[in-house]
Amino acid sequence: MNSQGFVSARAIHRISLEADIVVAGGGLTGVCCALTAARRGSRVILVQDRPVLGGNASSEVRLWALGATSHMGNNNRWSREGGAINEIMTENVYRNKEGNPVIFDTVVLDIVRREPNITLLLDTVVYEVVKSELDTVESLVAYNPINETRYDIKGRFFADCTGDGLVSYLAGVPFRMGSEDKEVYSEGFAPDKEKYGELMGHTILFYMKDTGKPVEYYAPHFALQDVEKHISKIRNDEYFSIHHHGCKYWWIEYGGRLNTIHDSEEIKEELQKVVYGIWNYIKNSGKFPEMATYTLEWVGTIPGKRESRRMEGLYTLNQRDIIEQRTHADAVSYGGWAIDLHPSNGVYADGRACNQWHSKGVYQIPYRCYLGSNIKNLMFGGRIMSSSHVANGSTRVMCTSASGGQAIGMALALCAEKDLNPADLLAPEKMSELQRELVEAGQYIPFLNVDDSSDNLLNSAKVEVSGTALFNGYTHNGSWRRLACSTAALFPVQGAMPEITLKVRADQPTDLKVELRTSSRLAGFTPDTTIDNTTIVLNAGEQDVKVAFNAEFPESTYVFVCFMANEDVQLPESDMLITGTTTVLNQINLAVSNLGRQDPPPEIEIDSFEFWCPLRRPESKNIAFVVNPALPIFSTANMANALCRPASGSTNAWAAPVEQESPEITLSWENPVKVSDVTLFFDTDYDQAMETVQMGHYDNVMPYCVRRWSLADESGKTVASCSDNHQALNKIVLSEPVETRTLRLKLERPADDIPAALFHIIVK
């Protein structure tokens, strides 16, 4: 201060931080990246520009997180993402099966805050990238307006999970916005840039509630007037209903004709105009008197973004990778959501609000999609990964993005540990190590069964069990289901196709057609190949029938025993649930453009096929039948298999006989071994979509999951136990290594009609 009382300009408060890995962006991609790296031993700083984690899944936007399961409306059986995102989804269902978005915030925050290796910076906006060399990021500069603090965040490696690719953009990574021409990647689904547009817009959602008493609504002056005139979807029952709210209004979309980054405030204002206009229409048009007691409970203030920059990586995923299910030597993640493109005019477009076309199964995503060529210590993931505009229509969804985040986190943690750069991991032996580490952390990589024999003591152990189940079908619970749509039993067979016997009811004399089908695609679950068929003549009333097919399967193959639709027939139901087997129906699911089959225009070069999908619990029931001879589909050898879910023609699980309440698995070695940690992989039903918000769930624990287990050494001493398990992956890190010749794992059957099952064991 000088003599006149004036002061020089003050400096902002500054804090310098340093870590092995700096993750920018706290959506589910960044969260899974940070969790994976931290658990691998790296010091991580996670920088999030919002007060909550979760991005579009958070309470600020309230979009349900989904991925390859696609509302259980596609043919991607047992496809829910594994690893960190599966832990989050499963934990949310356990604590929050009703789908409360505020509770989901706390689930994610709790999991992150429990990790001692993560320093979390909320409300902190990155605005500058500092380089030490042209190809090396040294630090990020960020600002938190809440605590008036500038952060200088130095790291060895950086992960850009910001959604818009801000860090990569500032660092100079090449990027694209908009659609490529059809010829660039030979993509038949590439849109007409003028008519359909090149970008998808943002969405703001809203919630309403019934107060039980009349509520008046006075619309703000900016609310859209004459919504029926401007928004044709208001007149379409597929999109508009007065009983819809939340994610059902995903089609309130705008901004695809603008810059979806720099015009975001303008886009938000238009979306607010639309939302309040629709609510004004519902409340004050006079057409919906039943809404008199409803109030507008919540409107999002942060638009959910679909698309902006896409960074250019060493490989650009495209339509053919997805539709043809191309394999990649450097596969580290996967997707399975439909290729889902929206017209750029969004809510103001006539016609369909989206065009979704499914592939016949899940597809691999290579490591190169997360890595550029000009910045050696930076990786990028989420919707900004390297993909074409068409492929981005599938890869952009949150669980697919989060799975990629796990791959990035593990890669950077290995780089920090071994003093490598991310590009070094492309070497075959190092890529194999990365893939193995990912699988051991719960990640699933389709069509890849990694070899963990080098350091898994399970592979040198003698494995003995108290018994192994044979699959002989399901017992009848006394209830019946009318065969209103074609219904199939799905299970694996190796060798001769067994005979199926079951009771059937017929209202009148009729013919029951039964087909034996398989999938033509690699490890697929689309029953597009008919192997054999038979017609059974039924009398009126209840009767026993036998279904026999002439078929032989040299390798383990999933088969569909398809009972074709017949309204005069009822099939017996069962409450039994058996790992790696299920019942699917050729039915309609409008939520994902599933009309029982898809028949795209030939010019877009996407497959035509039928959809056969399970029902959700509690409506889902297996068909009761007997298999003769019973099938040995639960070998103990499966526990050495690292696929850890039903896939590639096999259950990939060991299961005990259903009558065993407390089955045991004993591992023994000729000489004592030193055990420091054990990882168990349980069945949390990867076929279930676990939408995070709004859409409630019947179970808070997946019924296949073993809830109670204990592990003892050769002296009988319990070295670890759990009495309330609900997670797929249980990693037991012993406080002190145990030297033993024997480990005995005791499991408790989940329920009387559900056998205990286990996918994999890792002993180190």
Short mmCIF file of C-alpha atoms in Angstrom, two decimals, residues 454-753:
data_model
loop_
_atom_site.label_atom_id
_atom_site.label_comp_id
_atom_site.label_asym_id
_atom_site.label_seq_id
_atom_site.Cartn_x
_atom_site.Cartn_y
_atom_site.Cartn_z
CA SER A 454 2.98 -67.61 -15.79
CA ASP A 455 2.17 -66.21 -12.36
CA ASN A 456 -1.18 -67.74 -11.35
CA LEU A 457 -0.54 -70.51 -8.80
CA LEU A 458 -3.91 -72.00 -9.72
CA ASN A 459 -2.28 -73.48 -12.81
CA SER A 460 0.20 -75.55 -10.78
CA ALA A 461 -2.40 -76.69 -8.23
CA LYS A 462 -4.42 -79.87 -8.04
CA VAL A 463 -8.06 -78.79 -8.10
CA GLU A 464 -10.64 -80.87 -6.22
CA VAL A 465 -14.30 -80.00 -5.71
CA SER A 466 -17.12 -81.38 -3.63
CA GLY A 467 -19.09 -81.94 -6.82
CA THR A 468 -19.70 -80.53 -10.29
CA ALA A 469 -23.11 -79.80 -11.75
CA LEU A 470 -24.39 -81.33 -14.95
CA PHE A 471 -26.90 -79.28 -16.91
CA ASN A 472 -30.06 -81.35 -17.11
CA GLY A 473 -32.54 -78.52 -17.60
CA TYR A 474 -34.86 -76.70 -15.21
CA THR A 475 -37.56 -77.97 -12.86
CA HIS A 476 -41.17 -76.86 -13.33
CA ASN A 477 -42.48 -74.35 -10.78
CA GLY A 478 -46.14 -75.00 -11.64
CA SER A 479 -46.67 -71.85 -13.72
CA TRP A 480 -47.17 -71.65 -17.48
CA ARG A 481 -46.35 -69.07 -20.15
CA ARG A 482 -48.38 -68.71 -23.33
CA LEU A 483 -46.23 -68.98 -26.43
CA ALA A 484 -47.32 -65.57 -27.73
CA CYS A 485 -43.88 -64.98 -29.22
CA SER A 486 -41.18 -67.39 -30.25
CA THR A 487 -39.13 -68.44 -27.23
CA ALA A 488 -35.77 -70.18 -27.04
CA ALA A 489 -33.72 -72.01 -24.45
CA LEU A 490 -30.07 -70.95 -24.74
CA PHE A 491 -27.26 -73.20 -23.49
CA PRO A 492 -23.95 -74.64 -24.77
CA VAL A 493 -23.50 -78.09 -26.29
CA GLN A 494 -20.43 -80.04 -27.33
CA GLY A 495 -20.91 -83.32 -29.15
CA ALA A 496 -24.28 -84.78 -30.05
CA MET A 497 -27.32 -82.60 -29.45
CA PRO A 498 -29.20 -84.10 -26.47
CA GLU A 499 -32.91 -84.87 -26.40
CA ILE A 500 -35.22 -82.32 -24.79
CA THR A 501 -38.38 -83.44 -22.99
CA LEU A 502 -41.01 -81.19 -21.47
CA LYS A 503 -44.69 -80.86 -20.65
CA VAL A 504 -46.80 -78.72 -22.98
CA ARG A 505 -50.36 -77.44 -22.79
CA ALA A 506 -52.48 -76.92 -25.89
CA ASP A 507 -55.86 -75.16 -25.97
CA GLN A 508 -56.85 -77.24 -28.99
CA PRO A 509 -55.17 -79.65 -31.43
CA THR A 510 -52.29 -77.82 -33.07
CA ASP A 511 -48.73 -78.15 -34.38
CA LEU A 512 -45.75 -76.98 -32.35
CA LYS A 513 -42.78 -76.04 -34.50
CA VAL A 514 -39.35 -76.26 -32.87
CA GLU A 515 -36.07 -75.18 -34.49
CA LEU A 516 -32.47 -75.75 -33.50
CA ARG A 517 -30.41 -72.66 -34.29
CA THR A 518 -26.91 -71.33 -33.74
CA SER A 519 -25.11 -68.08 -34.50
CA SER A 520 -23.01 -67.60 -37.63
CA ARG A 521 -20.88 -64.95 -35.98
CA LEU A 522 -17.79 -65.27 -33.84
CA ALA A 523 -18.98 -66.10 -30.33
CA GLY A 524 -22.32 -64.57 -31.25
CA PHE A 525 -25.82 -64.87 -29.83
CA THR A 526 -27.88 -64.11 -32.93
CA PRO A 527 -29.74 -67.31 -33.89
CA ASP A 528 -29.42 -66.80 -37.63
CA THR A 529 -28.43 -70.34 -38.66
CA THR A 530 -31.04 -73.10 -38.55
CA ILE A 531 -29.40 -76.49 -38.01
CA ASP A 532 -32.53 -78.64 -37.82
CA ASN A 533 -36.26 -78.37 -37.21
CA THR A 534 -39.16 -80.54 -36.20
CA THR A 535 -42.94 -80.29 -35.91
CA ILE A 536 -44.74 -81.86 -32.96
CA VAL A 537 -48.43 -82.68 -33.28
CA LEU A 538 -50.24 -81.69 -30.08
CA ASN A 539 -53.58 -82.81 -28.74
CA ALA A 540 -55.77 -80.56 -26.65
CA GLY A 541 -54.68 -80.52 -23.00
CA GLU A 542 -51.44 -81.23 -21.14
CA GLN A 543 -48.97 -83.74 -22.57
CA ASP A 544 -45.33 -84.81 -22.52
CA VAL A 545 -43.32 -84.13 -25.67
CA LYS A 546 -39.85 -85.03 -26.86
CA VAL A 547 -37.75 -82.77 -29.05
CA ALA A 548 -34.94 -84.52 -30.89
CA PHE A 549 -32.57 -83.00 -33.42
CA ASN A 550 -29.96 -84.56 -35.65
CA ALA A 551 -26.94 -82.38 -34.92
CA GLU A 552 -23.35 -82.70 -33.77
CA PHE A 553 -21.11 -79.91 -32.45
CA PRO A 554 -17.36 -80.68 -32.52
CA GLU A 555 -16.64 -77.60 -30.40
CA SER A 556 -18.63 -76.16 -27.54
CA THR A 557 -21.36 -74.04 -29.13
CA TYR A 558 -24.31 -72.08 -27.79
CA VAL A 559 -27.53 -73.47 -29.24
CA PHE A 560 -31.01 -72.01 -29.36
CA VAL A 561 -33.87 -74.49 -28.97
CA CYS A 562 -36.57 -72.27 -30.49
CA PHE A 563 -40.22 -72.92 -29.77
CA MET A 564 -41.94 -70.96 -32.51
CA ALA A 565 -44.88 -68.71 -31.64
CA ASN A 566 -48.25 -70.39 -31.24
CA GLU A 567 -51.02 -68.68 -29.23
CA ASP A 568 -52.70 -72.05 -28.58
CA VAL A 569 -49.66 -73.40 -26.71
CA GLN A 570 -48.35 -72.86 -23.17
CA LEU A 571 -44.86 -73.81 -21.99
CA PRO A 572 -43.96 -74.70 -18.38
CA GLU A 573 -41.87 -72.19 -16.41
CA SER A 574 -39.07 -72.61 -13.89
CA ASP A 575 -37.63 -70.42 -11.14
CA MET A 576 -34.21 -72.04 -11.49
CA LEU A 577 -31.33 -69.79 -12.51
CA ILE A 578 -28.18 -71.50 -13.77
CA THR A 579 -25.03 -69.62 -14.74
CA GLY A 580 -24.38 -69.42 -18.47
CA THR A 581 -27.88 -70.49 -19.53
CA THR A 582 -31.01 -68.45 -20.12
CA THR A 583 -34.26 -68.05 -22.05
CA VAL A 584 -34.69 -65.49 -24.82
CA LEU A 585 -37.72 -64.27 -26.75
CA ASN A 586 -38.20 -62.89 -30.24
CA GLN A 587 -39.96 -59.76 -29.02
CA ILE A 588 -40.15 -55.99 -29.40
CA ASN A 589 -38.16 -53.40 -27.41
CA LEU A 590 -38.92 -49.93 -28.77
CA ALA A 591 -36.40 -48.30 -26.42
CA VAL A 592 -33.61 -49.44 -28.74
CA SER A 593 -35.45 -49.55 -32.08
CA ASN A 594 -36.03 -53.29 -31.72
CA LEU A 595 -39.15 -54.41 -33.61
CA GLY A 596 -38.30 -58.10 -33.32
CA ARG A 597 -35.93 -57.85 -36.27
CA GLN A 598 -34.05 -55.18 -38.17
CA ASP A 599 -34.07 -54.77 -41.93
CA PRO A 600 -31.91 -51.77 -42.78
CA PRO A 601 -31.77 -50.29 -46.27
CA PRO A 602 -29.25 -52.31 -48.31
CA GLU A 603 -27.16 -49.27 -49.15
CA ILE A 604 -26.11 -48.66 -45.53
CA GLU A 605 -24.43 -52.10 -45.40
CA ILE A 606 -25.71 -53.29 -42.04
CA ASP A 607 -27.01 -56.80 -41.34
CA SER A 608 -30.64 -57.84 -41.25
CA PHE A 609 -31.49 -60.26 -38.44
CA GLU A 610 -33.93 -61.15 -35.67
CA PHE A 611 -33.67 -60.07 -32.05
CA TRP A 612 -33.92 -62.74 -29.34
CA CYS A 613 -33.70 -61.14 -25.91
CA PRO A 614 -34.43 -62.07 -22.29
CA LEU A 615 -37.15 -60.53 -20.17
CA ARG A 616 -36.24 -58.60 -17.05
CA ARG A 617 -36.73 -60.03 -13.61
CA PRO A 618 -39.14 -60.89 -12.13
CA GLU A 619 -40.95 -61.57 -15.44
CA SER A 620 -38.05 -63.61 -16.79
CA LYS A 621 -38.55 -67.32 -16.26
CA ASN A 622 -36.71 -70.19 -17.89
CA ILE A 623 -38.60 -72.85 -19.82
CA ALA A 624 -38.86 -76.01 -17.71
CA PHE A 625 -37.47 -79.02 -19.55
CA VAL A 626 -35.19 -82.03 -19.11
CA VAL A 627 -31.95 -82.56 -21.04
CA ASN A 628 -30.98 -86.18 -21.75
CA PRO A 629 -28.15 -86.91 -21.48
CA ALA A 630 -27.19 -84.13 -19.07
CA LEU A 631 -24.47 -81.83 -20.31
CA PRO A 632 -21.01 -81.38 -18.67
CA ILE A 633 -20.82 -77.61 -19.18
CA PHE A 634 -19.31 -76.67 -15.78
CA SER A 635 -15.89 -78.35 -15.79
CA THR A 636 -13.37 -77.42 -13.09
CA ALA A 637 -11.03 -76.60 -16.00
CA ASN A 638 -13.18 -73.52 -16.60
CA MET A 639 -11.75 -71.95 -13.44
CA ALA A 640 -8.38 -71.66 -15.21
CA ASN A 641 -10.11 -69.84 -18.06
CA ALA A 642 -9.77 -66.05 -17.85
CA LEU A 643 -12.85 -65.14 -19.92
CA CYS A 644 -14.81 -64.83 -16.66
CA ARG A 645 -18.29 -64.79 -18.24
CA PRO A 646 -20.35 -66.92 -20.64
CA ALA A 647 -18.69 -66.35 -24.02
CA SER A 648 -17.05 -68.07 -26.98
CA GLY A 649 -19.37 -71.06 -26.83
CA SER A 650 -18.88 -71.89 -23.17
CA THR A 651 -20.24 -71.00 -19.74
CA ASN A 652 -16.58 -70.53 -18.69
CA ALA A 653 -17.73 -71.36 -15.16
CA TRP A 654 -17.56 -74.14 -12.63
CA ALA A 655 -20.84 -74.77 -10.82
CA ALA A 656 -21.72 -77.07 -7.96
CA PRO A 657 -24.76 -79.36 -8.01
CA VAL A 658 -27.79 -77.30 -7.00
CA GLU A 659 -28.49 -79.60 -4.06
CA GLN A 660 -25.14 -78.72 -2.42
CA GLU A 661 -25.70 -75.92 0.08
CA SER A 662 -22.01 -75.38 0.92
CA PRO A 663 -19.79 -76.69 -1.88
CA GLU A 664 -16.01 -76.59 -1.55
CA ILE A 665 -13.07 -76.07 -3.89
CA THR A 666 -9.67 -77.30 -2.70
CA LEU A 667 -6.40 -76.22 -4.28
CA SER A 668 -3.35 -78.25 -3.27
CA TRP A 669 0.35 -78.14 -4.16
CA GLU A 670 3.07 -80.76 -3.64
CA ASN A 671 5.29 -78.20 -1.94
CA PRO A 672 4.32 -75.19 0.17
CA VAL A 673 3.53 -72.03 -1.80
CA LYS A 674 3.55 -68.47 -0.53
CA VAL A 675 0.19 -66.78 -1.13
CA SER A 676 -0.19 -63.01 -0.81
CA ASP A 677 -3.44 -62.39 -2.67
CA VAL A 678 -6.35 -64.31 -4.14
CA THR A 679 -8.92 -63.01 -6.63
CA LEU A 680 -12.32 -64.65 -7.08
CA PHE A 681 -14.58 -63.96 -10.06
CA PHE A 682 -18.28 -64.48 -9.30
CA ASP A 683 -21.41 -64.30 -11.45
CA THR A 684 -23.22 -60.95 -11.17
CA ASP A 685 -25.27 -61.71 -14.28
CA TYR A 686 -23.59 -59.77 -17.07
CA ASP A 687 -26.83 -60.12 -19.05
CA GLN A 688 -28.60 -57.55 -16.86
CA ALA A 689 -28.60 -53.92 -17.91
CA MET A 690 -28.05 -51.85 -14.76
CA GLU A 691 -29.42 -48.47 -15.79
CA THR A 692 -28.07 -46.13 -13.12
CA VAL A 693 -30.97 -43.71 -12.71
CA GLN A 694 -34.74 -43.47 -13.06
CA MET A 695 -35.28 -47.06 -14.16
CA GLY A 696 -35.63 -49.15 -11.00
CA HIS A 697 -34.46 -52.74 -10.63
CA TYR A 698 -36.09 -55.77 -9.04
CA ASP A 699 -32.95 -57.12 -7.33
CA ASN A 700 -30.35 -55.22 -5.38
CA VAL A 701 -28.04 -58.25 -5.60
CA MET A 702 -27.86 -60.33 -8.75
CA PRO A 703 -29.41 -63.68 -7.79
CA TYR A 704 -26.60 -65.78 -9.30
CA CYS A 705 -24.01 -64.12 -7.06
CA VAL A 706 -22.42 -66.08 -4.20
CA ARG A 707 -23.06 -63.94 -1.12
CA ARG A 708 -21.01 -65.84 1.46
CA TRP A 709 -17.63 -67.51 1.17
CA SER A 710 -14.59 -68.34 3.29
CA LEU A 711 -10.98 -69.25 2.49
CA ALA A 712 -8.86 -71.45 4.77
CA ASP A 713 -5.23 -72.64 4.71
CA GLU A 714 -3.99 -76.21 5.28
CA SER A 715 -4.33 -75.87 9.04
CA GLY A 716 -7.99 -75.01 8.67
CA LYS A 717 -7.39 -71.40 9.70
CA THR A 718 -9.71 -68.94 7.94
CA VAL A 719 -7.51 -66.40 6.17
CA ALA A 720 -10.37 -64.47 4.53
CA SER A 721 -14.16 -64.50 4.42
CA CYS A 722 -17.15 -62.50 3.23
CA SER A 723 -20.75 -62.59 4.42
CA ASP A 724 -22.36 -59.98 2.16
CA ASN A 725 -20.79 -60.17 -1.28
CA HIS A 726 -22.57 -58.57 -4.21
CA GLN A 727 -19.62 -57.83 -6.51
CA ALA A 728 -18.23 -59.88 -9.39
CA LEU A 729 -14.59 -59.45 -8.43
CA ASN A 730 -13.42 -60.14 -4.88
CA LYS A 731 -9.71 -59.41 -4.44
CA ILE A 732 -8.26 -60.66 -1.16
CA VAL A 733 -4.96 -59.03 -0.22
CA LEU A 734 -3.61 -60.80 2.86
CA SER A 735 -2.05 -58.65 5.57
CA GLU A 736 0.84 -61.13 5.61
CA PRO A 737 1.63 -63.81 3.00
CA VAL A 738 0.53 -67.31 3.94
CA GLU A 739 2.75 -70.33 3.32
CA THR A 740 0.57 -73.36 2.71
CA ARG A 741 0.12 -76.54 0.68
CA THR A 742 -3.65 -76.16 0.57
CA LEU A 743 -6.30 -73.51 0.10
CA ARG A 744 -9.91 -74.50 0.73
CA LEU A 745 -12.63 -72.21 -0.61
CA LYS A 746 -16.09 -72.78 0.84
CA LEU A 747 -19.05 -71.20 -0.93
CA GLU A 748 -22.68 -70.85 0.06
CA ARG A 749 -25.37 -71.55 -2.50
CA PRO A 750 -27.19 -68.28 -3.42
CA ALA A 751 -30.65 -69.90 -3.19
CA ASP A 752 -32.33 -73.31 -3.17
CA ASP A 753 -32.84 -73.22 -6.93
#
